[in-house]
PDB file of C-alpha atoms in Angstrom:
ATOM      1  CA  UNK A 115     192.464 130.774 129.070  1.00  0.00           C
ATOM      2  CA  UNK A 116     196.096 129.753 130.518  1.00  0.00           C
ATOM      3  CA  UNK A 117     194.885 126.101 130.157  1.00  0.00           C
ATOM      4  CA  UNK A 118     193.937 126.935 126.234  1.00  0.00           C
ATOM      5  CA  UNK A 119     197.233 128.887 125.939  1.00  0.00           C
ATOM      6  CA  UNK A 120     199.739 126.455 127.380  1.00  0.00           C
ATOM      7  CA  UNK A 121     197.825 123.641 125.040  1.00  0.00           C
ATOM      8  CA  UNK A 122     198.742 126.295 122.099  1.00  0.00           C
ATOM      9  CA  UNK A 123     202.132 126.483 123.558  1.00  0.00           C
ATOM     10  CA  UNK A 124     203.032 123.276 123.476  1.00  0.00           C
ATOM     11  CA  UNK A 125     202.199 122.605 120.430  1.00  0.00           C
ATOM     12  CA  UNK A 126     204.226 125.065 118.645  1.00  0.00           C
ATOM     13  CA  UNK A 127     201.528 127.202 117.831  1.00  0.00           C
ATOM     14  CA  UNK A 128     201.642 131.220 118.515  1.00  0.00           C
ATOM     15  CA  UNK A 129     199.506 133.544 120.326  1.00  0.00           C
ATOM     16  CA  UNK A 130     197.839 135.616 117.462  1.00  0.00           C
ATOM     17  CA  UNK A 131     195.969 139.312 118.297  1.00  0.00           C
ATOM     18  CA  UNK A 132     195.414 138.623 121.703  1.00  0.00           C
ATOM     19  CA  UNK A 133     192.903 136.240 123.400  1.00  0.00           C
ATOM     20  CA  UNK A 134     189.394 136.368 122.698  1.00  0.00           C
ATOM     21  CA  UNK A 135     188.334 135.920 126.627  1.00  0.00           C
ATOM     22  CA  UNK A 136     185.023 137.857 127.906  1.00  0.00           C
ATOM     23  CA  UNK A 137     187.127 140.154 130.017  1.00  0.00           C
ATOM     24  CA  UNK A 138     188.748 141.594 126.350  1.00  0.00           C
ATOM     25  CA  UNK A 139     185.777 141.939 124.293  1.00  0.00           C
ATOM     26  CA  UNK A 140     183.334 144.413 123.542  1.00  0.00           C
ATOM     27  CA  UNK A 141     180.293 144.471 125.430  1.00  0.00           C
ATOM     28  CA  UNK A 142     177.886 142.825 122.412  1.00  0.00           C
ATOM     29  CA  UNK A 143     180.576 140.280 122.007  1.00  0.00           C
ATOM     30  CA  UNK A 144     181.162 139.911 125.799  1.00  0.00           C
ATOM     31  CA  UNK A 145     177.190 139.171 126.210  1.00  0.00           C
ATOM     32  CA  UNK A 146     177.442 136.495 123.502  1.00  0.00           C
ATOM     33  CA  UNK A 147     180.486 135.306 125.152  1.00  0.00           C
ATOM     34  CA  UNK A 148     178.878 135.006 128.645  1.00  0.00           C
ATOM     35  CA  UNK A 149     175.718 133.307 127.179  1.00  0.00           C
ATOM     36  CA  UNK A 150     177.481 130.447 125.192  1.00  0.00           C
ATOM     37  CA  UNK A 151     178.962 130.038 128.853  1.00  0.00           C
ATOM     38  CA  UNK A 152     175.786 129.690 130.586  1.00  0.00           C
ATOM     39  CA  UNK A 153     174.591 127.578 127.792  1.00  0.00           C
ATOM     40  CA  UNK A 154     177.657 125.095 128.614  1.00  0.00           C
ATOM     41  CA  UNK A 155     176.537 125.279 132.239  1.00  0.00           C
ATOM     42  CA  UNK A 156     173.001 124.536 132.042  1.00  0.00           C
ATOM     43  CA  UNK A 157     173.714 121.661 129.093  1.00  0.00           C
ATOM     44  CA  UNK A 158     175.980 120.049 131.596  1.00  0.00           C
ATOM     45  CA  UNK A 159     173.579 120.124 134.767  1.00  0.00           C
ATOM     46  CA  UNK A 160     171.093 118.792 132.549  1.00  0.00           C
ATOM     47  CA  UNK A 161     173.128 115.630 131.284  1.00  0.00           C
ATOM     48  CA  UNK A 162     171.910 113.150 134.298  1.00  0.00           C
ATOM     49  CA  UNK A 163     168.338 114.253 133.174  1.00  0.00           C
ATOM     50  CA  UNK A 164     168.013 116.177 137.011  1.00  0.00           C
ATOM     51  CA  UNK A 165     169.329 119.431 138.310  1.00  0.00           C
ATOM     52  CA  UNK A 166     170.366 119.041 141.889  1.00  0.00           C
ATOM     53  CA  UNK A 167     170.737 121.582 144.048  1.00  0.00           C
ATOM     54  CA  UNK A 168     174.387 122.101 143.920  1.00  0.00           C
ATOM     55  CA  UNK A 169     174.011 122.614 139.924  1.00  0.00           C
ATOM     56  CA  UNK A 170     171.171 124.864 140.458  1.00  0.00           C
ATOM     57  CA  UNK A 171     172.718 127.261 142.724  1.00  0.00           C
ATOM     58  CA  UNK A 172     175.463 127.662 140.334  1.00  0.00           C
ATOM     59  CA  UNK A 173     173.245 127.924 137.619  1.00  0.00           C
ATOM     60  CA  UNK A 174     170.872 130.546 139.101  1.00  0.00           C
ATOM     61  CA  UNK A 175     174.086 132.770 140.404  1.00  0.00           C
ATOM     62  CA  UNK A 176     174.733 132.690 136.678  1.00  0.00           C
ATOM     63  CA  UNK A 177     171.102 133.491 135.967  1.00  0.00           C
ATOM     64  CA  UNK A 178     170.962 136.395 138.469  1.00  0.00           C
ATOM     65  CA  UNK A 179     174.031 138.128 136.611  1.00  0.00           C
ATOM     66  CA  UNK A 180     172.756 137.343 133.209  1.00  0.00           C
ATOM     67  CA  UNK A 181     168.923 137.675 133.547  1.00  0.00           C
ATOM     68  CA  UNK A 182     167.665 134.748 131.916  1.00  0.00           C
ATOM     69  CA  UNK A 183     166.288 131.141 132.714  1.00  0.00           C
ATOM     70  CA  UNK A 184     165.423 129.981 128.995  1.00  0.00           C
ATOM     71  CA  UNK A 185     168.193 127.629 128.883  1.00  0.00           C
ATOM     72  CA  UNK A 186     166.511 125.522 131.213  1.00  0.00           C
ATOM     73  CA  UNK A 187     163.559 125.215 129.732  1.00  0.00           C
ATOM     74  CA  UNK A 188     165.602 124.094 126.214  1.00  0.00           C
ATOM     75  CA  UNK A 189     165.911 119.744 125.535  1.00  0.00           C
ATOM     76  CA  UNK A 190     169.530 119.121 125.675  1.00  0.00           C
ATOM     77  CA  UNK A 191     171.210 118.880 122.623  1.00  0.00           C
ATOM     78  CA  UNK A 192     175.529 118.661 122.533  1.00  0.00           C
ATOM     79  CA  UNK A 193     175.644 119.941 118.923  1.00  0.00           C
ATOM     80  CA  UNK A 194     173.576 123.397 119.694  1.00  0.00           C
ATOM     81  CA  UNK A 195     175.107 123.886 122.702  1.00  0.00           C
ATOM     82  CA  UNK A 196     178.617 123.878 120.908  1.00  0.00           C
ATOM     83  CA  UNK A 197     177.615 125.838 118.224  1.00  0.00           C
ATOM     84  CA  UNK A 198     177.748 128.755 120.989  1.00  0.00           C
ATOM     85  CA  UNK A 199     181.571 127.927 120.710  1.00  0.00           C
ATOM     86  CA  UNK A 200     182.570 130.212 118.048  1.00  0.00           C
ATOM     87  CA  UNK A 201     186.161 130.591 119.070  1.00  0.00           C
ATOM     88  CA  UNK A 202     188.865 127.997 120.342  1.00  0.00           C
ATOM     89  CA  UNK A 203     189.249 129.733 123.536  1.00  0.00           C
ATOM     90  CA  UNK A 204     184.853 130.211 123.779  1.00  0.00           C
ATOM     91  CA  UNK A 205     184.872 126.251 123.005  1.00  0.00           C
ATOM     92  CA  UNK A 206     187.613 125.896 125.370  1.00  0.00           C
ATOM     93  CA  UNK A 207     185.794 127.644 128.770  1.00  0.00           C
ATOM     94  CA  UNK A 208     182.748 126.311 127.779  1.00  0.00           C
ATOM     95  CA  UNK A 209     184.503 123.085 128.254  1.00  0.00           C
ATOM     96  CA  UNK A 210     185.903 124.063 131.606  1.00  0.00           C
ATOM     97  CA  UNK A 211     182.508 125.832 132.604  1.00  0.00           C
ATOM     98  CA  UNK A 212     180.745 122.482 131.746  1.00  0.00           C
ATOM     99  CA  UNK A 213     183.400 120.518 134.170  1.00  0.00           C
ATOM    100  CA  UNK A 214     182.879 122.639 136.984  1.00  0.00           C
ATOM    101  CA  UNK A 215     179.197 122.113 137.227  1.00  0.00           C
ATOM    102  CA  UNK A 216     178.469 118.287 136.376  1.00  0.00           C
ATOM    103  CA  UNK A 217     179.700 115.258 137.920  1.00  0.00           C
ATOM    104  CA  UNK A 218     182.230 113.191 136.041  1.00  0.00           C
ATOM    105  CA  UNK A 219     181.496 110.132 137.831  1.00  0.00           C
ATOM    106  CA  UNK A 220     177.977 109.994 136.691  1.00  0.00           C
ATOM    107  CA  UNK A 221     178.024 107.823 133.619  1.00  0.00           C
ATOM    108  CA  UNK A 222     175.375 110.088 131.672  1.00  0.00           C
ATOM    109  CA  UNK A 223     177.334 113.347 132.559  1.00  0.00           C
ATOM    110  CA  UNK A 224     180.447 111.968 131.503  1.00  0.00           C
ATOM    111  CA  UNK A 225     178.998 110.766 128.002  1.00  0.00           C
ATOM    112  CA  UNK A 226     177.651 114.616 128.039  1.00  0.00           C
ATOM    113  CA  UNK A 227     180.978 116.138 128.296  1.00  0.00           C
ATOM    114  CA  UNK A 228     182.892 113.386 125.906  1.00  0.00           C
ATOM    115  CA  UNK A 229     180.015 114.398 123.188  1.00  0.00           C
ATOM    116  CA  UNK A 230     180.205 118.199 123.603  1.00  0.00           C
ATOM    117  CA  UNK A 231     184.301 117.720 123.660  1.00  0.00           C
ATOM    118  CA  UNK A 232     183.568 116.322 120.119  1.00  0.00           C
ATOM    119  CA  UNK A 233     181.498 118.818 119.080  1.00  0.00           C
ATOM    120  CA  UNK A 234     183.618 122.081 120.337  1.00  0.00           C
ATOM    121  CA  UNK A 235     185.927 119.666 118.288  1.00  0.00           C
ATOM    122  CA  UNK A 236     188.751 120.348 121.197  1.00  0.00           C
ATOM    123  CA  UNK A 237     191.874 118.013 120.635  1.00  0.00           C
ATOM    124  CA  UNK A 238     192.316 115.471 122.721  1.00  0.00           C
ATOM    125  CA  UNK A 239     195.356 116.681 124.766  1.00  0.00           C
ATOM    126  CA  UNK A 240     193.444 120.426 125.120  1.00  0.00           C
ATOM    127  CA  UNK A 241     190.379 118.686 126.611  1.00  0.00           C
ATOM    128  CA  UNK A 242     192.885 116.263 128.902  1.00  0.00           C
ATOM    129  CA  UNK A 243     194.528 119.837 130.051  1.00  0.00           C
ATOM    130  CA  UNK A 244     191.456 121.361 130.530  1.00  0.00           C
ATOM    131  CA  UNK A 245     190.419 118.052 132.679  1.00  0.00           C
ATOM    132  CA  UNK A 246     193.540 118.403 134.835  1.00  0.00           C
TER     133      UNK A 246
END
């Protein structure tokens, strides 16, 4: 969220009711929330085609706290996976969430994460901030 906020910051826009991160929603919304994370996650570990075991162990830490493994299962698809993103600041972790778990240098990963960029439709300088 402070990566998402300081984009909105510099760019003259203002903070409106408050930010709409997991930790300040309702528990249905919260749930949805936490699931369009995972979603990122799994997308992400999936781009090279291969889980590895780093991935995985993130993955199934998420898993254990969520209860579910039907992501996995799921083809990979950018445009469903961002459909998750219903808010800028949703789009925005998801983002973040998908960086943390695949591996930039890997050319198919890195096409991943430019394609589900496009389709949270984050700005260009929001997903270079959320890079940094």
């Amino acid at each position: 969220y402070r990566a998402y906020n300081d984009y909105k910051q510099q760019g003259g826009f203002t903070a409106g009711a408050g930010p709409q991160t997991v930790d300040r929603l309702p528990p249905p919304q919260a749930e949805l929330h936490s699931q369009a994370i995972l979603k990122a996650l799994v997308a992400a570990a999936k781009a090279d085609g291969h889980i590895d075991a780093r991935e995985r162990e993130v993955i199934e830490g998420e898993f254990s706290r969520i209860g579910t493994h039907a992501e996995l299962e799921k083809p990979l698809d950018p445009a469903e996976v961002a459909r998750a993103g219903s808010t800028p600041e949703i789009a925005s972790e998801m983002y973040l969430a998908s960086l943390m778990v695949a591996d930039e240098q890997n050319f198919m990963e890195r096409a991943y994460l430019d394609e589900l960029a496009k389709q949270l439709r984050l700005e260009p300088s929001l997903k270079a901030q959320l890079e940094r």
